[in-house]
PDB file of C-alpha atoms in Angstrom:
ATOM      1  CA  MET A   1     -41.497  84.840  26.691  1.00  0.00           C
ATOM      2  CA  LYS A   2     -41.590  86.182  30.268  1.00  0.00           C
ATOM      3  CA  CYS A   3     -44.579  88.079  31.260  1.00  0.00           C
ATOM      4  CA  PRO A   4     -44.082  91.826  31.978  1.00  0.00           C
ATOM      5  CA  PHE A   5     -46.706  91.734  34.456  1.00  0.00           C
ATOM      6  CA  CYS A   6     -46.016  89.028  36.417  1.00  0.00           C
ATOM      7  CA  GLY A   7     -42.898  87.181  35.397  1.00  0.00           C
ATOM      8  CA  SER A   8     -44.343  84.151  34.246  1.00  0.00           C
ATOM      9  CA  ILE A   9     -42.973  82.493  31.297  1.00  0.00           C
ATOM     10  CA  GLU A  10     -46.145  80.611  30.057  1.00  0.00           C
ATOM     11  CA  ASP A  11     -47.935  82.226  27.731  1.00  0.00           C
ATOM     12  CA  LYS A  12     -49.943  82.124  24.262  1.00  0.00           C
ATOM     13  CA  VAL A  13     -49.328  83.302  21.138  1.00  0.00           C
ATOM     14  CA  ILE A  14     -52.739  85.210  20.126  1.00  0.00           C
ATOM     15  CA  ASP A  15     -51.872  87.029  16.438  1.00  0.00           C
ATOM     16  CA  SER A  16     -48.208  87.131  14.464  1.00  0.00           C
ATOM     17  CA  ARG A  17     -47.758  89.454  11.850  1.00  0.00           C
ATOM     18  CA  VAL A  18     -44.832  90.592  10.334  1.00  0.00           C
ATOM     19  CA  SER A  19     -43.708  94.698  10.803  1.00  0.00           C
ATOM     20  CA  LYS A  20     -41.175  97.289  10.187  1.00  0.00           C
ATOM     21  CA  GLU A  21     -41.032  96.157   6.719  1.00  0.00           C
ATOM     22  CA  GLY A  22     -40.494  92.649   7.096  1.00  0.00           C
ATOM     23  CA  ASP A  23     -37.657  93.058   9.410  1.00  0.00           C
ATOM     24  CA  VAL A  24     -39.453  91.943  12.552  1.00  0.00           C
ATOM     25  CA  ILE A  25     -42.280  89.925  13.563  1.00  0.00           C
ATOM     26  CA  ARG A  26     -44.702  91.107  15.845  1.00  0.00           C
ATOM     27  CA  ARG A  27     -46.349  88.748  18.149  1.00  0.00           C
ATOM     28  CA  ARG A  28     -49.544  89.455  20.719  1.00  0.00           C
ATOM     29  CA  ARG A  29     -49.235  87.290  23.581  1.00  0.00           C
ATOM     30  CA  GLU A  30     -51.350  86.392  26.727  1.00  0.00           C
ATOM     31  CA  CYS A  31     -49.888  85.023  29.822  1.00  0.00           C
ATOM     32  CA  LEU A  32     -51.504  82.090  31.115  1.00  0.00           C
ATOM     33  CA  LYS A  33     -51.016  82.792  34.756  1.00  0.00           C
ATOM     34  CA  CYS A  34     -52.153  86.542  34.885  1.00  0.00           C
ATOM     35  CA  GLU A  35     -54.246  86.666  31.551  1.00  0.00           C
ATOM     36  CA  GLN A  36     -52.382  89.706  30.570  1.00  0.00           C
ATOM     37  CA  ARG A  37     -51.631  90.851  27.066  1.00  0.00           C
ATOM     38  CA  PHE A  38     -48.607  91.824  25.924  1.00  0.00           C
ATOM     39  CA  THR A  39     -46.612  92.423  22.436  1.00  0.00           C
ATOM     40  CA  SER A  40     -43.197  91.194  21.641  1.00  0.00           C
ATOM     41  CA  TYR A  41     -40.952  91.333  18.579  1.00  0.00           C
ATOM     42  CA  GLU A  42     -38.675  89.041  17.051  1.00  0.00           C
ATOM     43  CA  ARG A  43     -36.118  89.484  14.528  1.00  0.00           C
ATOM     44  CA  VAL A  44     -33.684  87.142  13.109  1.00  0.00           C
ATOM     45  CA  GLU A  45     -29.711  87.760  13.899  1.00  0.00           C
ATOM     46  CA  ASP A  46     -28.079  89.292  11.310  1.00  0.00           C
ATOM     47  CA  PRO A  47     -25.404  86.928  10.259  1.00  0.00           C
ATOM     48  CA  PHE A  48     -23.261  89.652   8.636  1.00  0.00           C
ATOM     49  CA  PRO A  49     -21.058  91.477  10.785  1.00  0.00           C
ATOM     50  CA  MET A  50     -20.804  95.368  11.392  1.00  0.00           C
ATOM     51  CA  VAL A  51     -18.755  97.423   8.704  1.00  0.00           C
ATOM     52  CA  ILE A  52     -16.130  99.689  10.049  1.00  0.00           C
ATOM     53  CA  LYS A  53     -16.291 102.894   7.767  1.00  0.00           C
ATOM     54  CA  LYS A  54     -12.916 105.043   7.025  1.00  0.00           C
ATOM     55  CA  ASP A  55     -14.068 107.620   9.192  1.00  0.00           C
ATOM     56  CA  GLY A  56     -15.006 105.180  12.095  1.00  0.00           C
ATOM     57  CA  SER A  57     -18.358 105.210  11.875  1.00  0.00           C
ATOM     58  CA  ARG A  58     -20.224 101.627  11.840  1.00  0.00           C
ATOM     59  CA  GLU A  59     -23.107 100.631   9.740  1.00  0.00           C
ATOM     60  CA  PHE A  60     -24.738  97.034   9.008  1.00  0.00           C
ATOM     61  CA  PHE A  61     -23.393  95.050   6.095  1.00  0.00           C
ATOM     62  CA  ASP A  62     -25.523  95.730   2.804  1.00  0.00           C
ATOM     63  CA  GLY A  63     -24.815  93.505  -0.026  1.00  0.00           C
ATOM     64  CA  HIS A  64     -27.175  95.796  -1.961  1.00  0.00           C
ATOM     65  CA  LYS A  65     -24.073  98.643  -1.806  1.00  0.00           C
ATOM     66  CA  ILE A  66     -21.500  96.383  -3.176  1.00  0.00           C
ATOM     67  CA  LEU A  67     -23.776  95.359  -6.288  1.00  0.00           C
ATOM     68  CA  THR A  68     -24.682  99.005  -6.814  1.00  0.00           C
ATOM     69  CA  GLY A  69     -20.902 100.201  -6.933  1.00  0.00           C
ATOM     70  CA  LEU A  70     -20.342  97.062  -9.246  1.00  0.00           C
ATOM     71  CA  LYS A  71     -22.826  98.361 -11.806  1.00  0.00           C
ATOM     72  CA  LYS A  72     -22.024 101.808 -11.428  1.00  0.00           C
ATOM     73  CA  ALA A  73     -18.083 100.813 -12.360  1.00  0.00           C
ATOM     74  CA  CYS A  74     -19.779  98.479 -15.313  1.00  0.00           C
ATOM     75  CA  GLU A  75     -22.019 101.085 -16.600  1.00  0.00           C
ATOM     76  CA  LYS A  76     -22.059 100.850 -20.739  1.00  0.00           C
ATOM     77  CA  ARG A  77     -19.453  97.740 -20.323  1.00  0.00           C
ATOM     78  CA  PRO A  78     -20.349  94.509 -21.683  1.00  0.00           C
ATOM     79  CA  ILE A  79     -21.034  92.712 -18.636  1.00  0.00           C
ATOM     80  CA  PRO A  80     -24.283  90.789 -17.707  1.00  0.00           C
ATOM     81  CA  ILE A  81     -25.950  91.579 -14.369  1.00  0.00           C
ATOM     82  CA  THR A  82     -25.754  87.989 -13.496  1.00  0.00           C
ATOM     83  CA  LYS A  83     -22.019  88.160 -13.389  1.00  0.00           C
ATOM     84  CA  LEU A  84     -22.142  91.278 -10.993  1.00  0.00           C
ATOM     85  CA  GLU A  85     -24.425  89.237  -8.661  1.00  0.00           C
ATOM     86  CA  GLU A  86     -22.501  86.522  -8.673  1.00  0.00           C
ATOM     87  CA  ILE A  87     -19.106  88.622  -7.760  1.00  0.00           C
ATOM     88  CA  GLU A  88     -21.813  90.355  -4.920  1.00  0.00           C
ATOM     89  CA  LYS A  89     -22.530  86.766  -3.840  1.00  0.00           C
ATOM     90  CA  ASN A  90     -18.906  85.574  -3.627  1.00  0.00           C
ATOM     91  CA  ILE A  91     -18.102  88.241  -1.533  1.00  0.00           C
ATOM     92  CA  GLU A  92     -20.601  87.695   0.804  1.00  0.00           C
ATOM     93  CA  LYS A  93     -19.736  84.210   1.161  1.00  0.00           C
ATOM     94  CA  LYS A  94     -16.025  84.851   1.752  1.00  0.00           C
ATOM     95  CA  LEU A  95     -17.221  87.505   4.237  1.00  0.00           C
ATOM     96  CA  MET A  96     -19.646  84.536   5.911  1.00  0.00           C
ATOM     97  CA  GLY A  97     -16.143  82.474   5.994  1.00  0.00           C
ATOM     98  CA  LEU A  98     -13.979  84.767   8.071  1.00  0.00           C
ATOM     99  CA  ASN A  99     -16.436  84.519  10.997  1.00  0.00           C
ATOM    100  CA  VAL A 100     -15.976  88.158  12.551  1.00  0.00           C
ATOM    101  CA  LYS A 101     -18.366  90.190  14.394  1.00  0.00           C
ATOM    102  CA  GLU A 102     -16.485  93.465  12.657  1.00  0.00           C
ATOM    103  CA  ILE A 103     -14.887  94.023   9.464  1.00  0.00           C
ATOM    104  CA  GLN A 104     -13.399  96.988   7.596  1.00  0.00           C
ATOM    105  CA  SER A 105     -14.985  98.589   4.768  1.00  0.00           C
ATOM    106  CA  THR A 106     -11.156  98.446   2.870  1.00  0.00           C
ATOM    107  CA  TRP A 107     -11.596  94.482   2.837  1.00  0.00           C
ATOM    108  CA  ILE A 108     -14.721  94.803   1.065  1.00  0.00           C
ATOM    109  CA  GLY A 109     -13.294  97.374  -1.344  1.00  0.00           C
ATOM    110  CA  GLU A 110     -10.352  95.311  -1.858  1.00  0.00           C
ATOM    111  CA  GLU A 111     -12.353  92.449  -2.565  1.00  0.00           C
ATOM    112  CA  ILE A 112     -14.420  94.516  -4.877  1.00  0.00           C
ATOM    113  CA  MET A 113     -11.052  95.868  -7.006  1.00  0.00           C
ATOM    114  CA  ALA A 114      -9.833  92.195  -7.010  1.00  0.00           C
ATOM    115  CA  ALA A 115     -13.244  90.989  -9.074  1.00  0.00           C
ATOM    116  CA  LEU A 116     -13.022  93.875 -11.003  1.00  0.00           C
ATOM    117  CA  LYS A 117      -9.388  93.678 -12.344  1.00  0.00           C
ATOM    118  CA  ASP A 118      -9.996  90.304 -13.368  1.00  0.00           C
ATOM    119  CA  LEU A 119     -13.710  91.153 -15.001  1.00  0.00           C
ATOM    120  CA  ASP A 120     -12.796  94.276 -16.679  1.00  0.00           C
ATOM    121  CA  LYS A 121     -10.190  96.703 -16.616  1.00  0.00           C
ATOM    122  CA  VAL A 122     -12.321  99.825 -17.662  1.00  0.00           C
ATOM    123  CA  ALA A 123     -14.568  98.953 -14.885  1.00  0.00           C
ATOM    124  CA  TYR A 124     -11.743  98.170 -12.503  1.00  0.00           C
ATOM    125  CA  VAL A 125     -10.169 101.596 -13.362  1.00  0.00           C
ATOM    126  CA  ARG A 126     -13.552 103.613 -12.924  1.00  0.00           C
ATOM    127  CA  PHE A 127     -13.846 101.855  -9.483  1.00  0.00           C
ATOM    128  CA  ALA A 128     -10.494 102.554  -8.365  1.00  0.00           C
ATOM    129  CA  SER A 129     -10.682 106.492  -9.234  1.00  0.00           C
ATOM    130  CA  VAL A 130     -13.407 106.540  -6.774  1.00  0.00           C
ATOM    131  CA  TYR A 131     -12.379 104.079  -4.429  1.00  0.00           C
ATOM    132  CA  ARG A 132      -8.529 105.307  -4.180  1.00  0.00           C
ATOM    133  CA  GLN A 133      -9.733 109.037  -4.347  1.00  0.00           C
ATOM    134  CA  PHE A 134      -7.333 109.781  -6.816  1.00  0.00           C
ATOM    135  CA  LYS A 135      -6.240 113.411  -6.483  1.00  0.00           C
ATOM    136  CA  ASP A 136      -4.907 114.188  -9.906  1.00  0.00           C
ATOM    137  CA  ILE A 137      -4.527 112.384 -13.308  1.00  0.00           C
ATOM    138  CA  ASN A 138      -0.932 111.167 -12.090  1.00  0.00           C
ATOM    139  CA  ASP A 139      -2.591 108.835  -9.520  1.00  0.00           C
ATOM    140  CA  LEU A 140      -4.584 107.629 -12.477  1.00  0.00           C
ATOM    141  CA  MET A 141      -1.835 106.895 -14.642  1.00  0.00           C
ATOM    142  CA  GLU A 142       0.260 104.938 -12.190  1.00  0.00           C
ATOM    143  CA  GLU A 143      -2.801 102.867 -11.403  1.00  0.00           C
ATOM    144  CA  VAL A 144      -3.041 102.367 -15.339  1.00  0.00           C
ATOM    145  CA  LYS A 145       0.811 101.529 -15.620  1.00  0.00           C
ATOM    146  CA  GLY A 146       0.225  98.990 -13.087  1.00  0.00           C
ATOM    147  CA  LEU A 147      -2.143  97.575 -15.225  1.00  0.00           C
ATOM    148  CA  PHE A 148       0.123  97.352 -17.947  1.00  0.00           C
ATOM    149  CA  GLU A 149       2.769  95.740 -16.264  1.00  0.00           C
ATOM    150  CA  GLN A 150       0.789  93.109 -14.830  1.00  0.00           C
ATOM    151  CA  LYS A 151      -0.294  92.388 -18.275  1.00  0.00           C
ATOM    152  CA  LYS A 152       3.280  92.344 -19.621  1.00  0.00           C
ATOM    153  CA  LYS A 153       3.938  89.188 -16.680  1.00  0.00           C
TER     154      LYS A 153
END
């Protein structure tokens, strides 16, 4: 770490502690050249890409949001939470495999839709009604008809 007073890169760490709700490590340092003390903050680089939302805004990827959406869609359905956590982890793995710095939120939404379609049709329709922003009952009916046609194949 470069000393902000003299520019030397030789220092020793006096104290380390977790800060900002565990997001960063705060280190108190002392320069070995000028003996001045200073504080540095270190954080782990987030391996997940930024998510570009429909409105164009960007936010950090949050797997908890996926799990929350899955729980809401599967409310009162006979689906164990472990299965929902597995789906969320699988989406995270796919996302990491893409090796991109940014991803459209629609990619995440479509992955959730695909997983729910295989898991539980009622949960799928619940999630789709919010995700696809159905305007009226006809939109819902078209989605359900698609499920029936797919089942016939």
